[in-house]
XYZ file of C-alpha atoms in Angstrom:
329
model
C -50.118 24.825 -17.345
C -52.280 25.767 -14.172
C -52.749 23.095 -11.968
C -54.947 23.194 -8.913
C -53.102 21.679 -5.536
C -54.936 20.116 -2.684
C -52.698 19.629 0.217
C -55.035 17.181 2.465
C -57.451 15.023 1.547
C -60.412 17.022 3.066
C -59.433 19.651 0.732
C -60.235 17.601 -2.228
C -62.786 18.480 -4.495
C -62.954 16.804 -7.999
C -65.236 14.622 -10.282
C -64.207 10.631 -11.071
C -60.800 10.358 -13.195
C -57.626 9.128 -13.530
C -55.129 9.359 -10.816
C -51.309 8.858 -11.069
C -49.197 8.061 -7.999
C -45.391 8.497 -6.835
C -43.182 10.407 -4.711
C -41.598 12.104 -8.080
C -39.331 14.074 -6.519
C -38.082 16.120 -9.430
C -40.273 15.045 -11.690
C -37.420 13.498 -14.044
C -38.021 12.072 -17.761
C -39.177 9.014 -16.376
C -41.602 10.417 -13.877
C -42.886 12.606 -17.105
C -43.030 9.218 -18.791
C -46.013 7.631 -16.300
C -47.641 11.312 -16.138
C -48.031 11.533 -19.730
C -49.366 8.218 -20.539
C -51.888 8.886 -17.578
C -52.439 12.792 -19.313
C -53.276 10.349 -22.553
C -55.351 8.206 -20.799
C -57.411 11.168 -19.221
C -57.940 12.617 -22.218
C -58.947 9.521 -23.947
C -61.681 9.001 -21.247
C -62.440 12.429 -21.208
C -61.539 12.730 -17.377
C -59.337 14.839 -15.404
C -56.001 13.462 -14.445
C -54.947 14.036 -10.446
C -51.361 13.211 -9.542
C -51.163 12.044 -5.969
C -47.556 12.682 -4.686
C -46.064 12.896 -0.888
C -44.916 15.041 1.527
C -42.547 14.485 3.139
C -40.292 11.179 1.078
C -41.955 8.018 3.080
C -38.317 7.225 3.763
C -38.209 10.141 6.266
C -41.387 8.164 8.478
C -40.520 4.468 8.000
C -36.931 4.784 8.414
C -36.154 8.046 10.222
C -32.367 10.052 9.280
C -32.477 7.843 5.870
C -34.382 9.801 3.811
C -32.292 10.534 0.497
C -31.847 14.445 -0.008
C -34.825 15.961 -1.883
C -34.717 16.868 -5.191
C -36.518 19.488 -5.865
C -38.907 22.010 -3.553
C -42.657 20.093 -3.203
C -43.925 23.971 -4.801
C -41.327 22.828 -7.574
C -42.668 19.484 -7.674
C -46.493 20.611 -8.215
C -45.109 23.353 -10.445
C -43.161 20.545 -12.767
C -46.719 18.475 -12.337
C -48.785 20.642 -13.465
C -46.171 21.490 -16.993
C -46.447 17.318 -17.428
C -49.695 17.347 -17.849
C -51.526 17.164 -14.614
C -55.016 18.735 -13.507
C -54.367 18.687 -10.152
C -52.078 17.414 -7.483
C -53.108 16.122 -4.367
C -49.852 16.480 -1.848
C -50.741 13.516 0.750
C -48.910 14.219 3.896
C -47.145 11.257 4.714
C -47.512 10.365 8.685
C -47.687 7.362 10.696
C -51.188 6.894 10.241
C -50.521 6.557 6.311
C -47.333 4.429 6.597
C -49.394 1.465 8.418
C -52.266 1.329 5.932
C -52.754 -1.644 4.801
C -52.586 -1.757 0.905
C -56.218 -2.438 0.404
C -57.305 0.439 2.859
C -55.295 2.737 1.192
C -56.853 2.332 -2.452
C -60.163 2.459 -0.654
C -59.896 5.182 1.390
C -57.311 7.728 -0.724
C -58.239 6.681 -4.641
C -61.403 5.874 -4.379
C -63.158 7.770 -1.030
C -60.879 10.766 -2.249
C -60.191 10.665 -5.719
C -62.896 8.418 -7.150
C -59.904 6.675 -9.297
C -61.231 5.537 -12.684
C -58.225 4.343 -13.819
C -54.775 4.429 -11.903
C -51.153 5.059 -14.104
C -47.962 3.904 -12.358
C -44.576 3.038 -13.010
C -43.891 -1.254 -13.136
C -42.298 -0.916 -9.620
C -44.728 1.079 -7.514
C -45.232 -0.129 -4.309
C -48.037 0.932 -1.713
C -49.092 0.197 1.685
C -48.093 -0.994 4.926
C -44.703 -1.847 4.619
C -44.567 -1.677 0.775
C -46.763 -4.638 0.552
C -48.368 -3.741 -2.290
C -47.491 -3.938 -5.912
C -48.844 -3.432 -9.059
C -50.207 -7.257 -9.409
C -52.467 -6.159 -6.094
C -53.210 -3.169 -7.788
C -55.189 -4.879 -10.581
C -56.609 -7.299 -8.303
C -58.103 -4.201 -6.119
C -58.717 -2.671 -9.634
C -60.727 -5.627 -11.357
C -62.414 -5.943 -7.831
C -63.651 -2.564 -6.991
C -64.247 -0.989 -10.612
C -61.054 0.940 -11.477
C -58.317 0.007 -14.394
C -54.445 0.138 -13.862
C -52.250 1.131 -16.539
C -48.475 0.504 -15.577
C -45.524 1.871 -17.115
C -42.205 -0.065 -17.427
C -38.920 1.783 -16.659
C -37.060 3.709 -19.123
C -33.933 5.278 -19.840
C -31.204 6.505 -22.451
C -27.904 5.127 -23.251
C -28.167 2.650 -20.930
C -29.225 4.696 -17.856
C -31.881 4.309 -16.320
C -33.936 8.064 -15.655
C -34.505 7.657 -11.841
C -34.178 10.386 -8.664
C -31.211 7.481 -7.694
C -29.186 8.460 -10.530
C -30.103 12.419 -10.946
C -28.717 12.562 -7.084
C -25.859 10.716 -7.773
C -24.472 13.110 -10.849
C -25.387 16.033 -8.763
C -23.509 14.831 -5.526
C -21.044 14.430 -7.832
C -21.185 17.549 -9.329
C -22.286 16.308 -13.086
C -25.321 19.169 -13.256
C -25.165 18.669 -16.784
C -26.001 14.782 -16.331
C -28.347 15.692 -13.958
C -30.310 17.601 -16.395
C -29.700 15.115 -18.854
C -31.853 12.550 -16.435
C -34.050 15.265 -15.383
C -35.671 16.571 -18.947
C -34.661 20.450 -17.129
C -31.922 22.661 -15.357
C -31.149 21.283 -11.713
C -31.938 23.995 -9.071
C -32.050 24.489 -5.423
C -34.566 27.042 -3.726
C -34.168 29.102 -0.684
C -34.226 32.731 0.795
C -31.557 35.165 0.325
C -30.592 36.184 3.563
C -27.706 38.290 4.508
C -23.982 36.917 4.757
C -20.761 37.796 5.599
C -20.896 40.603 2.383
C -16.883 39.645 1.435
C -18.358 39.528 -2.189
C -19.330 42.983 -2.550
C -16.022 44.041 -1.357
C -13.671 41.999 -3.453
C -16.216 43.719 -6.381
C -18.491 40.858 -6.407
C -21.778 41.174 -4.571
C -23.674 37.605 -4.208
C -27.165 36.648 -3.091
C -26.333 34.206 -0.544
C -29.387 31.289 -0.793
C -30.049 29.585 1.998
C -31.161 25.947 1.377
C -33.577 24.133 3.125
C -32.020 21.224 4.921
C -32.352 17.846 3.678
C -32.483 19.174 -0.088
C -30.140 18.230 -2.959
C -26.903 20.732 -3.113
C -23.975 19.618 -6.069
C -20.808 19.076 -5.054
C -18.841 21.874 -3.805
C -17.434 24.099 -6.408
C -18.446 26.808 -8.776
C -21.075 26.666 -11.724
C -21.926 28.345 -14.733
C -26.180 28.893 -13.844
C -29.405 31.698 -13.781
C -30.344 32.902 -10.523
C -34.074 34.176 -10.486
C -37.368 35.175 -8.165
C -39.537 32.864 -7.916
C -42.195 35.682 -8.262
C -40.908 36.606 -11.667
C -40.158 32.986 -12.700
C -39.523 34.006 -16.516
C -36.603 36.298 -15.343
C -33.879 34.127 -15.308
C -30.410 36.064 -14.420
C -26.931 35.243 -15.805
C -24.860 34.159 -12.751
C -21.741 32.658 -11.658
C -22.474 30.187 -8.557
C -20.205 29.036 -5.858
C -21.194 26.517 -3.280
C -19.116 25.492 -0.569
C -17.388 27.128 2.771
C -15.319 29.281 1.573
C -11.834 28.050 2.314
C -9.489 30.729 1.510
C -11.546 32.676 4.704
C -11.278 29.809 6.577
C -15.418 29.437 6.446
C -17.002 26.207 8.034
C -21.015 26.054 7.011
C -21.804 25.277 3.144
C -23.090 28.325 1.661
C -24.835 28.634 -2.082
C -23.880 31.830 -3.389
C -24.801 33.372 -6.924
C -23.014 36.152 -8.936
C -25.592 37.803 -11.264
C -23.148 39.028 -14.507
C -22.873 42.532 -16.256
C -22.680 44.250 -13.479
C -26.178 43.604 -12.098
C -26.864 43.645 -8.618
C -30.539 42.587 -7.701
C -32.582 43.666 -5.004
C -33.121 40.163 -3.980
C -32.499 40.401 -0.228
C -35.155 38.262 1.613
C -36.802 37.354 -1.592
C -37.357 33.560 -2.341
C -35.299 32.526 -5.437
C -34.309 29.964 -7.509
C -30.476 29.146 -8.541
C -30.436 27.078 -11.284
C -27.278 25.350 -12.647
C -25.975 24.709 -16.115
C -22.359 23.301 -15.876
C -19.572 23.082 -13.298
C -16.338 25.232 -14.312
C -14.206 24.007 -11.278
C -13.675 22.148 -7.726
C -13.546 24.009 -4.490
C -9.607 25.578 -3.591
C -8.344 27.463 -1.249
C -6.423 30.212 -2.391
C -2.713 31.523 -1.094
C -4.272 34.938 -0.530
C -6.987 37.244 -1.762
C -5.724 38.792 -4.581
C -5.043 35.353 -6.233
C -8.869 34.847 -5.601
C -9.964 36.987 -6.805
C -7.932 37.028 -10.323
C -9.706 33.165 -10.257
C -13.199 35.122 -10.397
C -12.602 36.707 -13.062
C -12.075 33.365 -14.979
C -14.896 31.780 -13.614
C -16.571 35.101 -14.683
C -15.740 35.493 -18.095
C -15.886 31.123 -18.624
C -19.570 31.255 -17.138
C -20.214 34.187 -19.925
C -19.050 31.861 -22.727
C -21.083 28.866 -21.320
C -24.395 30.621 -21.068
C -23.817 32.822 -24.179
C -23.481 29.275 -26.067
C -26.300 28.097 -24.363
C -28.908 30.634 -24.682
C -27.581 31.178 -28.546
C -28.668 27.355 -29.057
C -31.570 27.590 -27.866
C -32.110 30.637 -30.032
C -31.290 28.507 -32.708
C -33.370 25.538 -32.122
C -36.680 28.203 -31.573
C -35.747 29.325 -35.125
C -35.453 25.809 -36.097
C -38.602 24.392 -34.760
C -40.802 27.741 -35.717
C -38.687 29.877 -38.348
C -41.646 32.451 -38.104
C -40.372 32.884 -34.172
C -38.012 36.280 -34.891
């Protein structure tokens, strides 16, 4: 789905709807909960729907060095907005001037000078304002006051869990990417520029795009992974590939490197290009190996496993396209 992004409020330009709030960073089942009830409500007023999101986490301004890692990109974030359901996403950057609104100036100056909220959809335990004094019992009273309704959506979950960015960090710190994915309704992937490295791939016979993250972003726990490396310019060309992340012991390395293999012998002309490493399943921990030849005979596993994980992957999913429209193939 297209979706139009403003990145300031002066950029703004849309008719009265309904507006859904949150930091959302990536845009997890429960986050496409609250977006899809407000995408119901739009539709059932016959409005537009605007997601207002931030940029950077308020964490990062109210308590400086304690932001938690970011989840996803914000151009993944609008990008995963804009599949839930949204219109258009307003990116509010989040200063100092923001942080110390009072809650009552902020619904009168951002959702309804701004976005001319006609209804507002948030999760049960939004909070807004100066010093989070806000909640969704102020909302309504703002609401019944100034002319807007608030629609709020209780937390939900699977098996017990509870789908938040608390727990999808967690399993991917951890280095449970299928978990994460689980939580997150998609793949888990990191973002970055491939920039040159030290090249010891290509000689041991496998050449990798070295990604380098952005810091303060999400990264699983060191090891390798089963994934799809692809540009974000050609974001329906998804790439087999076997992913390491860590430093690199057996070489002695020191900085924490993301590194994709693209299989069958593929070697992309991806240098400088912006791309996406997504990742499917862990196959193994970091080690450091005795020497390089036993390092290399460990690629070749992780080569051949990461086959057999993505060739019953992408066969399932075959499977359930068949299933859900037999006239597909």
């Amino acid at each position: 789905m297209s979706v139009q992004v403003f990145w300031a409020p002066g950029e703004v330009r849309s008719e009265p709807g309904v507006v859904s709030i949150g930091t959302l960073d990536g845009v997890h089942r429960g986050h496409r909960v609250v977006v899809g009830t407000a995408r119901a409500e739009a539709e059932r007023r016959g409005r537009a729907l605007t997601v207002l999101t931030f940029d950077p986490h308020p964490m990062a301004v109210v308590r400086p060095g304690h932001a938690p890692s970011a989840i996803a990109t914000v151009r993944h974030r609008v990008e995963l907005l804009g599949q839930a359901g949204a219109d258009s996403v307003l990116v509010l950057p989040f200063d100092a001037s923001v942080a110390t609104m009072s809650a009552a100036d902020f619904v009168s100056s951002v959702l309804l000078g701004t976005l001319q909220a006609r209804a507002v959809v948030v999760g049960e335990d939004f909070r807004f304002g100066h010093r989070a004094a806000g909640d969704v019992d102020l909302l309504r009273e703002l609401g019944a006051s100034w002319g807007f309704d608030v629609v709020s959506v209780a937390p939900v979950g699977h098996d017990g869990i509870r789908w938040s960015s608390t727990e999808v960090r967690r399993r991917v710190a951890g280095g449970d990417v299928r978990g994460a994915a689980d939580v997150l309704g998609h793949l888990f992937e990191v973002e970055g520029d491939v920039v040159v490295g030290d090249r010891r791939g290509r000689e041991l016979g496998y050449p990798t795009a070295n990604v380098a993250v952005g810091d303060g972003m999400l990264v699983p726990a060191d090891g390798v992974y089963a994934g799809y490396l692809r540009r974000l310019a050609e974001p329906l060309v998804a790439l087999p590939a076997a992913i390491s992340v860590g430093t690199n012991p057996t070489f002695d390395g020191r900085s924490r490197r993301v590194e994709a293999y693209v299989l069958d012998a593929h070697d992309p002309d991806v240098d400088g290009a912006g791309v996406a490493v997504s990742v499917v399943e862990q196959l193994r921990g970091q080690r450091r190996y005795d020497d390089v030849d036993a390092l290399v005979a460990q690629m070749r596993v992780d080569v051949e496993r990461t086959r057999e994980i993505l060739g019953r992957r992408d066969a399932a999913a075959v499977s359930s396209m068949i299933d859900d429209h037999p006239g597909a193939l």
